[in-house]
Coordinates of C-alpha atoms and ligand atoms in Angstrom, one line a residue:
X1 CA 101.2 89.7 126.5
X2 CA 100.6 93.3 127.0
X3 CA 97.3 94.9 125.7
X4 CA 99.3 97.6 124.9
X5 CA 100.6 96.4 121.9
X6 CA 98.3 97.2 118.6
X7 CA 96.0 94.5 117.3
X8 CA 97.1 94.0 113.8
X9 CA 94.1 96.1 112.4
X10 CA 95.7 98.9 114.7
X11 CA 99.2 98.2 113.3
X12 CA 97.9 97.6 109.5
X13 CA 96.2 101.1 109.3
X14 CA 99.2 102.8 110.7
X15 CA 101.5 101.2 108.4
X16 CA 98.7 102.6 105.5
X17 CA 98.5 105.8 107.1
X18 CA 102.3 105.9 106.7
X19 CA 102.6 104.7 103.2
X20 CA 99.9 107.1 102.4
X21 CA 102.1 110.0 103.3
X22 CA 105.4 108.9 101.4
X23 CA 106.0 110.3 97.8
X24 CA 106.9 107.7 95.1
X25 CA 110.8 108.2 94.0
X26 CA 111.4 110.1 90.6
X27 CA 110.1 108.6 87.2
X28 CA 112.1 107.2 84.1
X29 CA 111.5 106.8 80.7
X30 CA 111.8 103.2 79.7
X31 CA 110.6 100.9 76.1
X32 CA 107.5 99.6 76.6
X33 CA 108.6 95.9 76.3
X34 CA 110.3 96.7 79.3
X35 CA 107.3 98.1 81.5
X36 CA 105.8 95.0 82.8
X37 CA 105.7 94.8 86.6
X38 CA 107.5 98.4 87.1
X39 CA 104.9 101.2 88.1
X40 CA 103.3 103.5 85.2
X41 CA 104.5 106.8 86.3
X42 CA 102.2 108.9 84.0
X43 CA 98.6 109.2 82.6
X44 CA 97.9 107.0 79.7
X45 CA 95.3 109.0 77.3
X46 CA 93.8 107.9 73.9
X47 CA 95.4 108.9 70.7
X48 CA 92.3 108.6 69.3
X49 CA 88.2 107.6 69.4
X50 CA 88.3 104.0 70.2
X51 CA 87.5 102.4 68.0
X52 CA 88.5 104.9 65.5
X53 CA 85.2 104.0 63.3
X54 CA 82.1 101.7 63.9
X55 CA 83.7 98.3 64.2
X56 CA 82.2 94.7 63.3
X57 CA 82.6 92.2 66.3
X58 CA 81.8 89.0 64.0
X59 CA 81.8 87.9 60.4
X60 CA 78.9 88.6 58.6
X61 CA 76.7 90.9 56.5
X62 CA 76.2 95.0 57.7
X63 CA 72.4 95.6 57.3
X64 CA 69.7 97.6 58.4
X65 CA 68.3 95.5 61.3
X66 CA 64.4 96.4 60.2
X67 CA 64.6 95.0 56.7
X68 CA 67.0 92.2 58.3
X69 CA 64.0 91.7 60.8
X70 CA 61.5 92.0 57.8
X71 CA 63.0 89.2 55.9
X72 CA 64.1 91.2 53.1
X73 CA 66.1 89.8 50.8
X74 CA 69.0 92.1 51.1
X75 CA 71.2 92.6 47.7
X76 CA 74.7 92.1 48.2
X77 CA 76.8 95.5 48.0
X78 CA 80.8 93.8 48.4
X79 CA 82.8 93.4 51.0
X80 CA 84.9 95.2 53.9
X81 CA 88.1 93.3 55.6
X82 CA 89.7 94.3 58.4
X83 CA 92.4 96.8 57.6
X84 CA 90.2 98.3 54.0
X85 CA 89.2 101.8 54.3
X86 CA 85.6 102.9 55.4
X87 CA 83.2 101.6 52.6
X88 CA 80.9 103.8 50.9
X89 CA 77.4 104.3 52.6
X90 CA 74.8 101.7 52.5
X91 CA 71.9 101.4 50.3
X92 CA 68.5 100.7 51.6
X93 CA 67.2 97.1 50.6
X94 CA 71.1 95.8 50.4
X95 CA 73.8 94.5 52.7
X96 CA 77.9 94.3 52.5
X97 CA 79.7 91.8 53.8
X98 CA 81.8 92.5 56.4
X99 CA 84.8 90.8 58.7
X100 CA 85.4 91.2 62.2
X101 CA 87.4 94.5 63.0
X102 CA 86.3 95.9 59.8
X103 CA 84.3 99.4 59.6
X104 CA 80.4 99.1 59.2
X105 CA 79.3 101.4 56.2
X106 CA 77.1 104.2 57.4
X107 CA 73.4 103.7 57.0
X108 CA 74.2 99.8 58.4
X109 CA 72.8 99.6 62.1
X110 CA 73.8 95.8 62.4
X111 CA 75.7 92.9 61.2
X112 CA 73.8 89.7 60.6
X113 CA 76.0 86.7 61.5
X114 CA 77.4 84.7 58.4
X115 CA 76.2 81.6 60.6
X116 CA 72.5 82.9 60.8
X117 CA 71.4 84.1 57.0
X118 CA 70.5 81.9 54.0
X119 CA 71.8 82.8 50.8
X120 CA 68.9 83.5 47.9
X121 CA 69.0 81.8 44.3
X122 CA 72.2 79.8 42.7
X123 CA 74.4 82.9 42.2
X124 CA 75.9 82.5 45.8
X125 CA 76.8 85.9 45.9
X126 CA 74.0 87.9 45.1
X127 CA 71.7 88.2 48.4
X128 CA 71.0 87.0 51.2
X129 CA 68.1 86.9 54.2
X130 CA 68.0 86.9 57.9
X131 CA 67.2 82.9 58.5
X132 CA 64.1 82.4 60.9
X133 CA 63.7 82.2 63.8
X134 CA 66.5 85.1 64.3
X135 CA 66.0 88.4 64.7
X136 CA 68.5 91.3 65.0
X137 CA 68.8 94.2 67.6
X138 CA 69.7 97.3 66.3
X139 CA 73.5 97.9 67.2
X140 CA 73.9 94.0 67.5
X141 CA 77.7 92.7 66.6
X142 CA 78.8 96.6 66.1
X143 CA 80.6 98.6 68.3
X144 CA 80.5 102.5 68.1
X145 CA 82.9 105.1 66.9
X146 CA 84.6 105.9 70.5
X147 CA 82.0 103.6 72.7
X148 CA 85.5 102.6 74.5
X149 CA 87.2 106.2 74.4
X150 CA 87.0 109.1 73.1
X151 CA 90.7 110.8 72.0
X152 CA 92.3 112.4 74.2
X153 CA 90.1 110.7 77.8
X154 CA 92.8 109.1 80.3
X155 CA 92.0 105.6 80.1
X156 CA 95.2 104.7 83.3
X157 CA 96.1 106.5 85.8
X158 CA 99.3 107.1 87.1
X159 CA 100.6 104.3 90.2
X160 CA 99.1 100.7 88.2
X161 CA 101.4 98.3 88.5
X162 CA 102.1 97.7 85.1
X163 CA 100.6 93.8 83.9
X164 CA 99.7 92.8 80.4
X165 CA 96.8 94.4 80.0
X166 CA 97.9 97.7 80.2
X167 CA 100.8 97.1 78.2
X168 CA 98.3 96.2 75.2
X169 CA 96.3 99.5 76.3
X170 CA 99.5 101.6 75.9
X171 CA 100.4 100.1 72.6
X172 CA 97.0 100.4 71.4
X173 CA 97.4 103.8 71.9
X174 CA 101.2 104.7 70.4
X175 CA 103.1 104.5 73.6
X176 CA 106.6 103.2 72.6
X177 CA 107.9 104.1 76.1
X178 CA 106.5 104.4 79.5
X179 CA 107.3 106.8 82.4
X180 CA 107.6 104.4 85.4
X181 CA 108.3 105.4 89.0
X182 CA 112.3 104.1 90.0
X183 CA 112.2 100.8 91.3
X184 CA 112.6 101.7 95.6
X185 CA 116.3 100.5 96.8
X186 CA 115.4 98.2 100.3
X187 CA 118.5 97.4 102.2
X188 CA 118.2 94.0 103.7
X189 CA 120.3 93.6 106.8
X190 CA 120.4 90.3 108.7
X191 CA 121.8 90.0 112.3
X192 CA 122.8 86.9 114.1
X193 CA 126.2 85.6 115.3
X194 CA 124.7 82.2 114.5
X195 CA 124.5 83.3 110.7
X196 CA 126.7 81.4 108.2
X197 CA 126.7 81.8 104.4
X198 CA 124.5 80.0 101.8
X199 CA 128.0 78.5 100.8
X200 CA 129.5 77.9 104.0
X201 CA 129.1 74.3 106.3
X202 CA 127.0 75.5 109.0
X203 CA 129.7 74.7 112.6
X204 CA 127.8 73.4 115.7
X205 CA 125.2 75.7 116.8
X206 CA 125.1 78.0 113.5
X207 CA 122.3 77.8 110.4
X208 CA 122.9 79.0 107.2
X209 CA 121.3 82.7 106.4
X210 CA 117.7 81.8 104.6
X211 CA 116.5 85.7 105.3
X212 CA 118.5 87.6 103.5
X213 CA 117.8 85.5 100.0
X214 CA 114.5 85.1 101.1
X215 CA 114.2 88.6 101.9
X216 CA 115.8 89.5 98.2
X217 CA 113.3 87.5 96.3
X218 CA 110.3 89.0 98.6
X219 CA 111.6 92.6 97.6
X220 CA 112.1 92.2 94.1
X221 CA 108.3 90.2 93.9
X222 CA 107.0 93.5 95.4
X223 CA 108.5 95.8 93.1
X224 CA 112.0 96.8 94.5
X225 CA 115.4 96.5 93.9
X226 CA 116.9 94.8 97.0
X227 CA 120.6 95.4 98.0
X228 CA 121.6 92.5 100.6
X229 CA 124.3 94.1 103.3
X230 CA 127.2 91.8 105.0
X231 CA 125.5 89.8 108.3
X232 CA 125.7 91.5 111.4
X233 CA 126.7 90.5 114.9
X234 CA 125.0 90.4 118.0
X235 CA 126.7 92.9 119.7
X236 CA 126.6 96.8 120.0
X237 CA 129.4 97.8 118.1
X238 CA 128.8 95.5 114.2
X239 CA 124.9 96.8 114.3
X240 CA 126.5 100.7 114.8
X241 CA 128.9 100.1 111.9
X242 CA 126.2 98.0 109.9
X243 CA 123.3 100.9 110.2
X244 CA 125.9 103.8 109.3
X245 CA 127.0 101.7 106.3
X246 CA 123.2 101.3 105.2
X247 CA 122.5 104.8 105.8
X248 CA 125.5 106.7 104.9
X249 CA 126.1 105.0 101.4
X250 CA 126.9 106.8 98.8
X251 CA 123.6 105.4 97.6
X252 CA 121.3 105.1 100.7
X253 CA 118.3 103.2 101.0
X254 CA 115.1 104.0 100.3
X255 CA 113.7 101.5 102.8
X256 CA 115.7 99.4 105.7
X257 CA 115.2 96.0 106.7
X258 CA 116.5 94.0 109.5
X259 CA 116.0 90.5 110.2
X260 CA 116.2 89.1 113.9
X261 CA 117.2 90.8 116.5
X262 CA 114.1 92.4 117.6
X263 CA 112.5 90.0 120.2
X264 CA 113.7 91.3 123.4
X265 CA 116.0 88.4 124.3
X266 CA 119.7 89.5 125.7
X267 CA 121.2 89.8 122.5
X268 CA 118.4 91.1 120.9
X269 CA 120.4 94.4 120.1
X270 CA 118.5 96.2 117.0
X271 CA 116.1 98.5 118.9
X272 CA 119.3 100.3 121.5
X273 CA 121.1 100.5 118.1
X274 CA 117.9 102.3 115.8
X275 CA 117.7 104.4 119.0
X276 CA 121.3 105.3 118.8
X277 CA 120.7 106.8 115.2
X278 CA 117.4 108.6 116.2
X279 CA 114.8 106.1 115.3
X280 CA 111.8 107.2 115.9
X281 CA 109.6 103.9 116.9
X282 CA 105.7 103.6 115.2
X283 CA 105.4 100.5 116.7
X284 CA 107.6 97.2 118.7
X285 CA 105.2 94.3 118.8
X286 CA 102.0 93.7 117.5
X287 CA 99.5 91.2 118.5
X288 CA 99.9 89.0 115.8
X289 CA 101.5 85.2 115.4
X290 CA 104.0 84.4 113.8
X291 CA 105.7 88.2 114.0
X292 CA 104.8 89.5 117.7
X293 CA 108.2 91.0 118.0
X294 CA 107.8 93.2 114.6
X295 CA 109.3 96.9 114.6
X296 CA 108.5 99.4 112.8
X297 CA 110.1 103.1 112.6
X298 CA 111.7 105.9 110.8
X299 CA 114.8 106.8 110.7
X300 CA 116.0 110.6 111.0
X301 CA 117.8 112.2 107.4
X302 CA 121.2 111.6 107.5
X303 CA 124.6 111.2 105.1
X304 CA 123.3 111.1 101.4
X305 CA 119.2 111.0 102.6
X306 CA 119.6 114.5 103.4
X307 CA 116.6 115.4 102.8
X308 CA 114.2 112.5 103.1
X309 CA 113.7 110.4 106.6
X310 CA 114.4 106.2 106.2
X311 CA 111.4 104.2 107.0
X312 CA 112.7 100.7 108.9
X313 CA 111.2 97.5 109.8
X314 CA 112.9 94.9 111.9
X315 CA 111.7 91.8 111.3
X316 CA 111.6 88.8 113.2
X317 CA 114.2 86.3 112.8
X318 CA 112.2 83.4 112.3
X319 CA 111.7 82.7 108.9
X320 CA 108.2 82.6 108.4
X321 CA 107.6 85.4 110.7
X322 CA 109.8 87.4 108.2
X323 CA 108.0 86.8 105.3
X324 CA 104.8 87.0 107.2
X325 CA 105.9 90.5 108.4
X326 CA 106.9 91.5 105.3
X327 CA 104.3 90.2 103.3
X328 CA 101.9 91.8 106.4
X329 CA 103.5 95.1 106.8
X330 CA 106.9 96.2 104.9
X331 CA 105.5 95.4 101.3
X332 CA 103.1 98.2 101.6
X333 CA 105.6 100.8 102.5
X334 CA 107.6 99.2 99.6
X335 CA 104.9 99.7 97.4
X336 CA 104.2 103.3 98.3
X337 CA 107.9 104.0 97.9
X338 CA 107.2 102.6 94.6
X339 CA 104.7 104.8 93.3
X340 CA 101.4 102.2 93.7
X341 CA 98.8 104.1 94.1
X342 CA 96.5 102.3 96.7
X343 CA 99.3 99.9 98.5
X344 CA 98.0 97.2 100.8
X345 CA 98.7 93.2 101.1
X346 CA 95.6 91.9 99.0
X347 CA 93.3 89.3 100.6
X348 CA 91.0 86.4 99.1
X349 CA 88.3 84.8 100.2
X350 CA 88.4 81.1 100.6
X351 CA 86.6 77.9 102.4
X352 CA 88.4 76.1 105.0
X353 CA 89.0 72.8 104.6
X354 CA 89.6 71.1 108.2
X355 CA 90.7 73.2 111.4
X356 CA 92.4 76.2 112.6
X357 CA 93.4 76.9 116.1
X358 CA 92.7 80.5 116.8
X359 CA 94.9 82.3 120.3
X360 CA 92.7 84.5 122.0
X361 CA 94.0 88.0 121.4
X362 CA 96.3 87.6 118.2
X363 CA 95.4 87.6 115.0
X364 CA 97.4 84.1 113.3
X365 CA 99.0 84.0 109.6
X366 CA 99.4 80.0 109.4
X367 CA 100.8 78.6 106.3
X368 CA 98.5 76.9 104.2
X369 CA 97.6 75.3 100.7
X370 CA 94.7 76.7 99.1
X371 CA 93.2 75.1 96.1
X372 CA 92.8 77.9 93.2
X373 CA 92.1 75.7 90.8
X374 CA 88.8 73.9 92.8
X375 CA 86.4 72.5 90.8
X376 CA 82.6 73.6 90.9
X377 CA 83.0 75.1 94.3
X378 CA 82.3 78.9 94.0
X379 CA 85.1 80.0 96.5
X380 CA 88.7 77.8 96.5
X381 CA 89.4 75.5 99.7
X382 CA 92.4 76.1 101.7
X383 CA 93.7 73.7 104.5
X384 CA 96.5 74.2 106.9
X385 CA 100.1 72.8 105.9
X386 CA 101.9 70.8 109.4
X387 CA 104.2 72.6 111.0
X388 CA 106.8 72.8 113.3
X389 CA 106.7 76.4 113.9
X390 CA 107.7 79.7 112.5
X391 CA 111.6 78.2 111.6
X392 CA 109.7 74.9 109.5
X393 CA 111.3 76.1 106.1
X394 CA 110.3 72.7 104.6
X395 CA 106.7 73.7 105.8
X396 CA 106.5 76.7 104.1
X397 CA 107.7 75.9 101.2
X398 CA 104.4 73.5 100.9
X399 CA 102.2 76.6 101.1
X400 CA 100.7 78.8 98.7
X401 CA 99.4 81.4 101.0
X402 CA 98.9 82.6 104.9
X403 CA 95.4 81.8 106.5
X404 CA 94.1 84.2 108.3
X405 CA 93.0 83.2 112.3
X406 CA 91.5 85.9 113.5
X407 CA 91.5 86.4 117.4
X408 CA 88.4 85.7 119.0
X409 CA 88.7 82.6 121.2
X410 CA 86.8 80.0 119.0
X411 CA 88.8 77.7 116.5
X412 CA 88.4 77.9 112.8
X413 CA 85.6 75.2 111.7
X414 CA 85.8 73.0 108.4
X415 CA 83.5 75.1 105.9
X416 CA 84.4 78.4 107.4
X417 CA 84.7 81.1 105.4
X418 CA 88.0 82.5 105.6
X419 CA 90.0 85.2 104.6
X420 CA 93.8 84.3 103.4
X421 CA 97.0 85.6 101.9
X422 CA 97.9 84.5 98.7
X423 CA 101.7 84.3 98.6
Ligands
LIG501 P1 115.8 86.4 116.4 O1 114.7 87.2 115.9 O2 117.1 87.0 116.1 O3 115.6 86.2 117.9 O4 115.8 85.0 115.7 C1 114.8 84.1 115.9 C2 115.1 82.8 115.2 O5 115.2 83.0 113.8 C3 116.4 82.2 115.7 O6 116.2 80.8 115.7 C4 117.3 82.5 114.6 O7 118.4 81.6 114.5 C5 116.5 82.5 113.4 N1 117.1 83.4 112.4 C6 117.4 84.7 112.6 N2 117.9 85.3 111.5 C7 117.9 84.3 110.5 C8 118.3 84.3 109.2 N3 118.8 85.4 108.6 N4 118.1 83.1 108.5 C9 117.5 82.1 109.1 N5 117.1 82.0 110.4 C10 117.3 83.1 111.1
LIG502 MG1 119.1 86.8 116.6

């Protein structure tokens, strides 16, 4: 192995500083109910204070908290729902009832819980008092006029990746439509003569293509919008004509990926053929495993992508080493393309459960099965699934995430605490 390759810190921070200095495509207007999972293109700002008046966060009765303290019996002055308008002030020595979301009349500094006063005489409806032992804090069970936002503050920025939460934020605050960045297109190029169709009977010696569906469902998790190109050969003259269809579409891609190819065997072809189109090379090879042989580049402007350059990744044939890769590596440079605004594969810390065999001088990504939903345990467990190498689909498909081995020489322990991947 030569130490000339990066470590995968090395090769992780160039990738960032690479994403980093992309520019997300242009935005598009789209219905809200639409927005989850695209990218929020623009600032999201309050209409209004938030919440628009003082609001009651229980059911109970507004009241000065002094004369609530006191054990006043506190008159009863009606009642506020949510959705009635402001009530009229309060007046010292009574109390309103009140329902959550509904405004607190001025003069009111609290809201006694219906569950903690007592009701005073027959006539249920006349007043109540604070039951002992309870006391009220001043500002208990209320939240301010604009304690959440005040109108016209930016509550998101651009570059979230749009989830539920921020969906209820926008509609909270009148946005029938979202900007959102244009989902990135990410050609997905597969190479092999051994390559047969998902529908064809795989002939002595061939397999049937896993990467480029794989690859699909990997892009469109991360926020693009992949296009899947015809196999290529392994030879000289089906990678030329497969790169200058990718690049000189009438709709280029915004990002290229090629799977296999790359590992410096005799028909490993994909390099000489970047070169041919004026690749220049970032990295070939890191010292990770699975995905040693990964390459990463940009290509020149050409055709269409007159003015904008072609990031590239080729990926390692092996199928975990291509999701590892692109879960690794190419998903961040997807991301930026996308418009996220601080892209990076997102780690979690977990126990280990059993052994991991480190190799002195890579950093390993082994399939394994971590255990989110652990029982009293304050971090989740994650154990190593069998396998029979990076090809051992039926291997992956058992695992939830990538553990993390990092390189120095000594194994993984059980109890470890260790970093992993969640897929
Ligand atoms: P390569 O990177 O081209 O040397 O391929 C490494 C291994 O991955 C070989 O065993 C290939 O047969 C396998 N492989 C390459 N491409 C694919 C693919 N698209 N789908 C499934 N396996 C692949
Ligand atoms: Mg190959």
């Amino acid at each position: 192995m030569s130490d000339a390759l990066l470590t995968y810190e090395e090769a992780a921070s160039l990738v960032a500083r690479h994403a980093r200095a992309l520019a997300p495509l242009a935005a598009v207007r789209i219905p809200l109910a639409e927005a989850a999972g695209r990218v929020l293109a623009e600032p999201i700002l309050a209409d209004t204070d938030q919440p628009p008046f003082p609001r009651s966060t229980r059911d109970g009765y507004a009241c000065r908290a002094a004369e609530a303290n006191a054990r006043a019996a506190l008159s009863l002055a009606g009642a506020t729902r949510a959705g009635d308008p402001p009530p009229p002030p309060l007046d010292p020595g009574s109390c309103r009832q009140i329902m959550t979301g509904a405004p607190v009349p001025e003069g009111a500094d609290a809201v006694a819980m219906l569950e903690h006063v007592e009701q005073i005489g027959k006539a249920k409806t006349s007043a109540i008092r604070l039951a002992p032992p309870r006391t009220l804090d001043p500002g208990e069970n209320i939240v301010p006029r604009a304690a959440q936002a005040r109108a016209g503050d930016t509550l998101l920025a651009p570059g979230v990746r749009i989830g539920p939460a921020h969906i209820a934020l926008a509609a909270a605050c009148g946005y029938a439509q979202l900007s959102v960045y244009l989902r990135p297109r990410v050609a997905i190029l597969t190479t092999g003569d051994e390559l047969v169709s998902v529908d064809a009977t795989p002939g002595p010696g061939h397999i049937r293509n896993s990467n480029a569906p794989m690859l699909a469902a990997l892009v469109a998790a991360a926020g693009g919008d992949p296009l899947v190109l015809p196999t290529a050969a392994d030879s000289a003259e089906a990678l030329d004509a497969a790169l200058a269809a990718a690049l000189d579409a009438a709709h280029p891609a915004d990002l290229l990926l090629i799977s296999g190819g790359v590992s410096a065997g005799t028909h490993d072809l994909v390099e000489p053929a970047l070169a041919r189109r004026g690749a220049q090379f970032h990295f070939t090879g890191i010292r990770i495993q699975p995905g040693k042989p990964l390459v990463f580049g940009t290509l020149p402007p050409s055709g269409k992508n007159e003015n904008r350059a072609t990031p590239f990744f080729g990926l390692p044939g092996n199928p975990i080493s291509t999701a590892a890769t692109f879960r690794l590596f190419a998903a961040t440079i997807l991301q930026a393309l996308a418009g996220v605004a601080q892209p990076s594969p997102r780690f979690v810390a977990a126990r280990l459960a059993g052994k991991a065999k480190s190799k002195p001088g890579l950093t390993r990504f082994l399939p394994a099965v971590c255990n989110f939903a652990g029982p009293a345990a304050p971090l989740p467990t994650v154990e190593l699934v069998p396998w029979h190498g990076s090809g051992d689909l039926s291997a992956f498909a058992l695992a939830n995430c990538f553990l993390v081995v990092p390189p120095p020489d000594e194994a993984l322990h059980d109890g470890d605490l260790v970093r992993i991947l969640p897929l």
